[in-house]
Short mmCIF file of C-alpha atoms and ligand atoms in Angstrom, two decimals:
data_model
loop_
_atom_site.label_atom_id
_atom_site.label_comp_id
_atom_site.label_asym_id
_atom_site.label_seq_id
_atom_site.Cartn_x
_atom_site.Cartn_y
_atom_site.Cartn_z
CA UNK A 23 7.03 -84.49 -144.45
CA UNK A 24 4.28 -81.85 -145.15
CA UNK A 25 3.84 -79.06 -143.44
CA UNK A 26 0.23 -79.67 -143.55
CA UNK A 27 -1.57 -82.24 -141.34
CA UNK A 28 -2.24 -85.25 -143.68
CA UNK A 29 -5.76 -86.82 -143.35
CA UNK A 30 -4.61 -89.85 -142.15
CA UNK A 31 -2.50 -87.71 -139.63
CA UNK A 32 -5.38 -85.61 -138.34
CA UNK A 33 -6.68 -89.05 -137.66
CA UNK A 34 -3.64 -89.94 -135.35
CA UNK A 35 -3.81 -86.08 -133.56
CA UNK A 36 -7.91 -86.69 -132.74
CA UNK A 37 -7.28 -90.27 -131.79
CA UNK A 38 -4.43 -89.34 -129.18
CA UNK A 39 -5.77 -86.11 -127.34
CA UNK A 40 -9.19 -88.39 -126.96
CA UNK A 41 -7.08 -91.05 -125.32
CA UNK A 42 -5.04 -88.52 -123.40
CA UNK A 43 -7.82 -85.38 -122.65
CA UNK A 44 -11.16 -86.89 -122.83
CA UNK A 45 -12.07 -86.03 -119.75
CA UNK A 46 -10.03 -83.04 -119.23
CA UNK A 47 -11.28 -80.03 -117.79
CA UNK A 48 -10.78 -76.22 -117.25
CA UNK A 49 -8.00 -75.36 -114.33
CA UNK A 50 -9.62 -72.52 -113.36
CA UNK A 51 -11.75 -72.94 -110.06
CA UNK A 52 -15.45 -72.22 -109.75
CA UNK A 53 -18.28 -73.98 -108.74
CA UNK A 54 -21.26 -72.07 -110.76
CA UNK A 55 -21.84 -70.25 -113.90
CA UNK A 56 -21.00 -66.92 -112.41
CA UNK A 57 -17.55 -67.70 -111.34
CA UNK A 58 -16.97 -69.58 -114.57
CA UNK A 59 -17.68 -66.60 -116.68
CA UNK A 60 -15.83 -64.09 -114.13
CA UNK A 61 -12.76 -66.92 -113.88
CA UNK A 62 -12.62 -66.82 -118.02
CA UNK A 63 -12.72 -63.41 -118.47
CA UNK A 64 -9.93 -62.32 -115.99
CA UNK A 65 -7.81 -65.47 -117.17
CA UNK A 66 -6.76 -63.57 -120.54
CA UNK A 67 -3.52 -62.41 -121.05
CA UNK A 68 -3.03 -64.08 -117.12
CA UNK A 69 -2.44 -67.57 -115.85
CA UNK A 70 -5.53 -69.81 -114.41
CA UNK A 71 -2.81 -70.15 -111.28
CA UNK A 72 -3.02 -66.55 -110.91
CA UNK A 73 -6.86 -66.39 -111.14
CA UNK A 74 -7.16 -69.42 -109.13
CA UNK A 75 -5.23 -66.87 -106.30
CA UNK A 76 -7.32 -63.80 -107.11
CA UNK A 77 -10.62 -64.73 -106.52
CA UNK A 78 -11.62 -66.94 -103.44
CA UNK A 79 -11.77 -63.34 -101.95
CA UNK A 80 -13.41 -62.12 -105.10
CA UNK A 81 -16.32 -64.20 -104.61
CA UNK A 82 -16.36 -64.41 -101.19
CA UNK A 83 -17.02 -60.74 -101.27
CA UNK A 84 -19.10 -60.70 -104.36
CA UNK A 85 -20.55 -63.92 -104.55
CA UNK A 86 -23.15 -63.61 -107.46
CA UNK A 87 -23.96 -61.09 -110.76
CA UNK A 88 -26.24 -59.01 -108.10
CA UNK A 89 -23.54 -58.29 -105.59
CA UNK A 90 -20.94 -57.63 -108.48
CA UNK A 91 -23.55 -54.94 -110.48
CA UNK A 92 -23.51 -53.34 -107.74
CA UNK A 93 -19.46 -53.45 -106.56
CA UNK A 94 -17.89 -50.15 -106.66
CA UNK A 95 -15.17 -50.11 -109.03
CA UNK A 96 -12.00 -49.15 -106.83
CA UNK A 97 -12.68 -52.01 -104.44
CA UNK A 98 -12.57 -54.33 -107.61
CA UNK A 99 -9.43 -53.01 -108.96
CA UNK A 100 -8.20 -53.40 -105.34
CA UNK A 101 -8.94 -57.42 -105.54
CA UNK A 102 -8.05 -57.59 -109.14
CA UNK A 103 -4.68 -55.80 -108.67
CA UNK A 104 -2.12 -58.86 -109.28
CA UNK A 105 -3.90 -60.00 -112.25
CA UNK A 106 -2.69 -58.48 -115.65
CA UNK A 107 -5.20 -55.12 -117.51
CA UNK A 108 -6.72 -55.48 -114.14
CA UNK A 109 -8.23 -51.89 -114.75
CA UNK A 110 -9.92 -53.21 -117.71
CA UNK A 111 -11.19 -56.01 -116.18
CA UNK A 112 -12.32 -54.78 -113.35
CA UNK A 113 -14.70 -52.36 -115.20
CA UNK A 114 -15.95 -55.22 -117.60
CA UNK A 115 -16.74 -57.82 -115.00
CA UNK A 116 -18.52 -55.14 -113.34
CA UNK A 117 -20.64 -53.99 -116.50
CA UNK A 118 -20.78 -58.30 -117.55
CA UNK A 119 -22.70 -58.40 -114.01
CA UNK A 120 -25.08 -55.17 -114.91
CA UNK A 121 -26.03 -56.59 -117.86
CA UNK A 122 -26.56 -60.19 -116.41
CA UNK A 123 -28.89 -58.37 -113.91
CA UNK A 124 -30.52 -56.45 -116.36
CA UNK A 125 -31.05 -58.75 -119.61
CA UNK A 126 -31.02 -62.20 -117.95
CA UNK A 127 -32.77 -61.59 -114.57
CA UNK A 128 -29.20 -62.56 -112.64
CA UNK A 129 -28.78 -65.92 -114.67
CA UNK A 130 -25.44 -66.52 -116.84
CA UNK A 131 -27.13 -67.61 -120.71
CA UNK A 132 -26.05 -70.83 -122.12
CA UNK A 133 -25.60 -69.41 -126.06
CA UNK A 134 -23.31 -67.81 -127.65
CA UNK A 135 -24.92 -65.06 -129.45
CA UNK A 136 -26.24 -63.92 -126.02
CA UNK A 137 -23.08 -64.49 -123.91
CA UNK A 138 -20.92 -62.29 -126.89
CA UNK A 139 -23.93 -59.02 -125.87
CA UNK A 140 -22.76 -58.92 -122.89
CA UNK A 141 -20.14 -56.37 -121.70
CA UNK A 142 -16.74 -57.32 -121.72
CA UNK A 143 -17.45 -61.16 -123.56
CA UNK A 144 -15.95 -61.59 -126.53
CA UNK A 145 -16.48 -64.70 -129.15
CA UNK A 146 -13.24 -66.49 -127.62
CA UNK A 147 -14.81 -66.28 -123.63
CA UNK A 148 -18.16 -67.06 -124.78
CA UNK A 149 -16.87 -70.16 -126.59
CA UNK A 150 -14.62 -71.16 -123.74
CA UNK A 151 -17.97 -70.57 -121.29
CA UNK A 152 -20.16 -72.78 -123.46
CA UNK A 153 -17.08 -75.31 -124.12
CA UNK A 154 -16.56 -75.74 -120.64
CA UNK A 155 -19.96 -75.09 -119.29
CA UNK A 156 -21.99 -77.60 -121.70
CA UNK A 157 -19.20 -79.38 -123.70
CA UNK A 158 -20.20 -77.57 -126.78
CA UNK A 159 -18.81 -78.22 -130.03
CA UNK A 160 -17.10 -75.22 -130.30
CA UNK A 161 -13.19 -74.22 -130.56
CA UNK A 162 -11.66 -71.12 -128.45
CA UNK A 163 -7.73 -70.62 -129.85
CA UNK A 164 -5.73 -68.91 -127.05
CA UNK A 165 -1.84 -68.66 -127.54
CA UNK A 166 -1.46 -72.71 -126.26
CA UNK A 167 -4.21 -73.85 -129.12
CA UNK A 168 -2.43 -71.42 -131.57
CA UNK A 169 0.89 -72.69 -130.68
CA UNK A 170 -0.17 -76.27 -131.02
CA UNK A 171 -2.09 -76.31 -133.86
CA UNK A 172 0.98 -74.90 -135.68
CA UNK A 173 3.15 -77.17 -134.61
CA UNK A 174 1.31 -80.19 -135.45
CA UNK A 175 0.20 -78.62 -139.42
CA UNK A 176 -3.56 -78.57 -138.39
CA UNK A 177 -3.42 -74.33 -138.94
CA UNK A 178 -1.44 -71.93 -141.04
CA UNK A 179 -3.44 -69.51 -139.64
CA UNK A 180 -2.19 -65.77 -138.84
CA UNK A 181 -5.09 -65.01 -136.92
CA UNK A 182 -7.37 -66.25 -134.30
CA UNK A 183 -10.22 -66.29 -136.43
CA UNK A 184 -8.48 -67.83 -139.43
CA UNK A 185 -7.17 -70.46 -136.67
CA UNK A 186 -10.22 -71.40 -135.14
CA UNK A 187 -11.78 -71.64 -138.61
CA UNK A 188 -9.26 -74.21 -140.09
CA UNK A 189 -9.45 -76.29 -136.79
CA UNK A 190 -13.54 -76.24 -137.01
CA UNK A 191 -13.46 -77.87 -140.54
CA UNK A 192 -10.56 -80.12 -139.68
CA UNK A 193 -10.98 -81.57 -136.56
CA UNK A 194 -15.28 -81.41 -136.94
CA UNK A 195 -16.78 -82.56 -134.55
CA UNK A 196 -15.69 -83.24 -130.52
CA UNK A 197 -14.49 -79.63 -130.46
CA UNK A 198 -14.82 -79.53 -126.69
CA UNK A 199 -12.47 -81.96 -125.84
CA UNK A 200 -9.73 -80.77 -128.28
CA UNK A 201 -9.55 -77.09 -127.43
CA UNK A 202 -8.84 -78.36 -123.91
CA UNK A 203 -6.45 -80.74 -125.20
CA UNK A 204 -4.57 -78.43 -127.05
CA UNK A 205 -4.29 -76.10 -123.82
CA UNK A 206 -2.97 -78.60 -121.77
CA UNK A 207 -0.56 -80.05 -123.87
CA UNK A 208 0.52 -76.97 -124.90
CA UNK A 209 0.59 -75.68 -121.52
CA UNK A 210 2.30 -78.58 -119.53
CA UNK A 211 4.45 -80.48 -122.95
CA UNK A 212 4.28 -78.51 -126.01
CA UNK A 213 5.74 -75.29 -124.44
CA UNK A 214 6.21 -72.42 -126.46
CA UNK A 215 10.35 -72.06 -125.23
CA UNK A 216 11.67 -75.92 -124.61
CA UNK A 217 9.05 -78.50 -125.58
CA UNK A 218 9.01 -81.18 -123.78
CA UNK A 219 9.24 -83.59 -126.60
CA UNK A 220 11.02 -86.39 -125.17
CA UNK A 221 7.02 -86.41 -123.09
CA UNK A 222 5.09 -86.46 -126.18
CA UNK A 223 2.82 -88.81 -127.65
CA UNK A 224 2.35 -86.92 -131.16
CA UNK A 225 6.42 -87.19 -132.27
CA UNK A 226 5.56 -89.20 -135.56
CA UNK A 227 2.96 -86.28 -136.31
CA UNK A 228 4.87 -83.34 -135.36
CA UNK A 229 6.07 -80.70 -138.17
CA UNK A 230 8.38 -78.64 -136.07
CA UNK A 231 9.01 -77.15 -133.01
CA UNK A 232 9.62 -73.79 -134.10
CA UNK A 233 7.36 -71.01 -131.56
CA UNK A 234 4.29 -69.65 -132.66
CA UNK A 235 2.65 -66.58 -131.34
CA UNK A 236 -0.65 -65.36 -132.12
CA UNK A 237 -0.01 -62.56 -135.09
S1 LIG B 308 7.31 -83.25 -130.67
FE1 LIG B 308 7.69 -81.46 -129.36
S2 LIG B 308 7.14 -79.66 -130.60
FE2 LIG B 308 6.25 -81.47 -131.58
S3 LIG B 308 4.15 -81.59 -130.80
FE3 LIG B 308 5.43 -82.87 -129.47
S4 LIG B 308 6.10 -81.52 -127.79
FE4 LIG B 308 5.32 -80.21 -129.45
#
């Protein structure tokens, strides 16, 4: 078997995570833009569980950009202080919510080149935001997508970029609904230590089940 992803075998990957994930959605809990973006931005390098814990009090304290400009930044880190870098993230959710205020009058943009201005967004959150947000056709590779998309010859990426590139021109079009695909079957079958691949629907397509981590 190649270690690359046949055409006919990209086929077989798109036509499975559509029948499995089409409808699948972030884990992370919010209920408007500004928790999304906050949500997305502390979930790096930290599990949406772990969010999901950190910031009912979060918003209950600072429910929108306005309250958040305006936070002071050791009450932040206070909240923030289970949640991995939460120094760092503290100050950047505090300067995304300053420059919400003053660029976008308090509302969260819907595009990428403005989301990726903003303090503390890179292109990965802004992609997730606008993949999750408006089911844009855009990928977002995180270590589950990396790991994945390895596994199954659709990258031989090293990097992020160079992996979100190669799944772009390969998978095409209904982006959306493979990058959260990829995280939840990577997350909950294809595990980085111990697949689960007695579970898994994409045996016949698989090119090993060596680990991957992003380089
Ligand atoms: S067979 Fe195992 S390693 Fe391969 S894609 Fe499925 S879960 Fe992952």
């Amino acid at each position: 078997m190649s270690k690359k992803a046949t055409k006919k075998e990209i086929e077989t990957i798109r036509d499975k995570f559509i029948e499995h994930y089409s409808n699948a959605v972030t884990e992370l809990a919010y209920k408007d833009d500004y928790e999304l973006l906050v949500a997305i931005i502390l979930s790096a390098q930290c599990t949406d569980k772990r969010v999901n814990i950190i910031t009912p009090a979060l918003f209950e304290k600072y429910p929108s950009s306005k309250e958040l400009a305006d936070a002071k930044l050791e009450d932040v880190k206070e909240l923030l202080k289970s949640c991995s870098f939460f120094n760092n993230k503290a100050k950047n959710i505090i300067a995304m919510a300053k420059s919400v205020q003053q660029l976008h009058s308090g509302e969260i943009p819907h595009d990428t080149k403005e989301l990726i201005k903003l303090a503390g967004v890179g292109n990965k959150t802004a992609n997730v935001f606008m993949i999750e947000a408006d089911g844009a056709n855009l990928m977002a590779v995180d270590t589950h997508v990396f790991r994945v998309s390895h596994r199954l010859g659709l990258s031989d990426g090293k990097t992020v970029e160079q992996t979100e590139a190669q799944l772009v021109k390969k998978l095409k079009d209904d982006l959306h609904i493979f990058h959260q695909a990829m995280v939840l079957f990577g997350r909950y079958i294809c595990k980085a230590v111990k697949p689960e691949c007695e579970k898994c629907f994409l045996t016949d397509v698989c090119k090993t089940t060596k680990t991957f981590k992003v380089g």
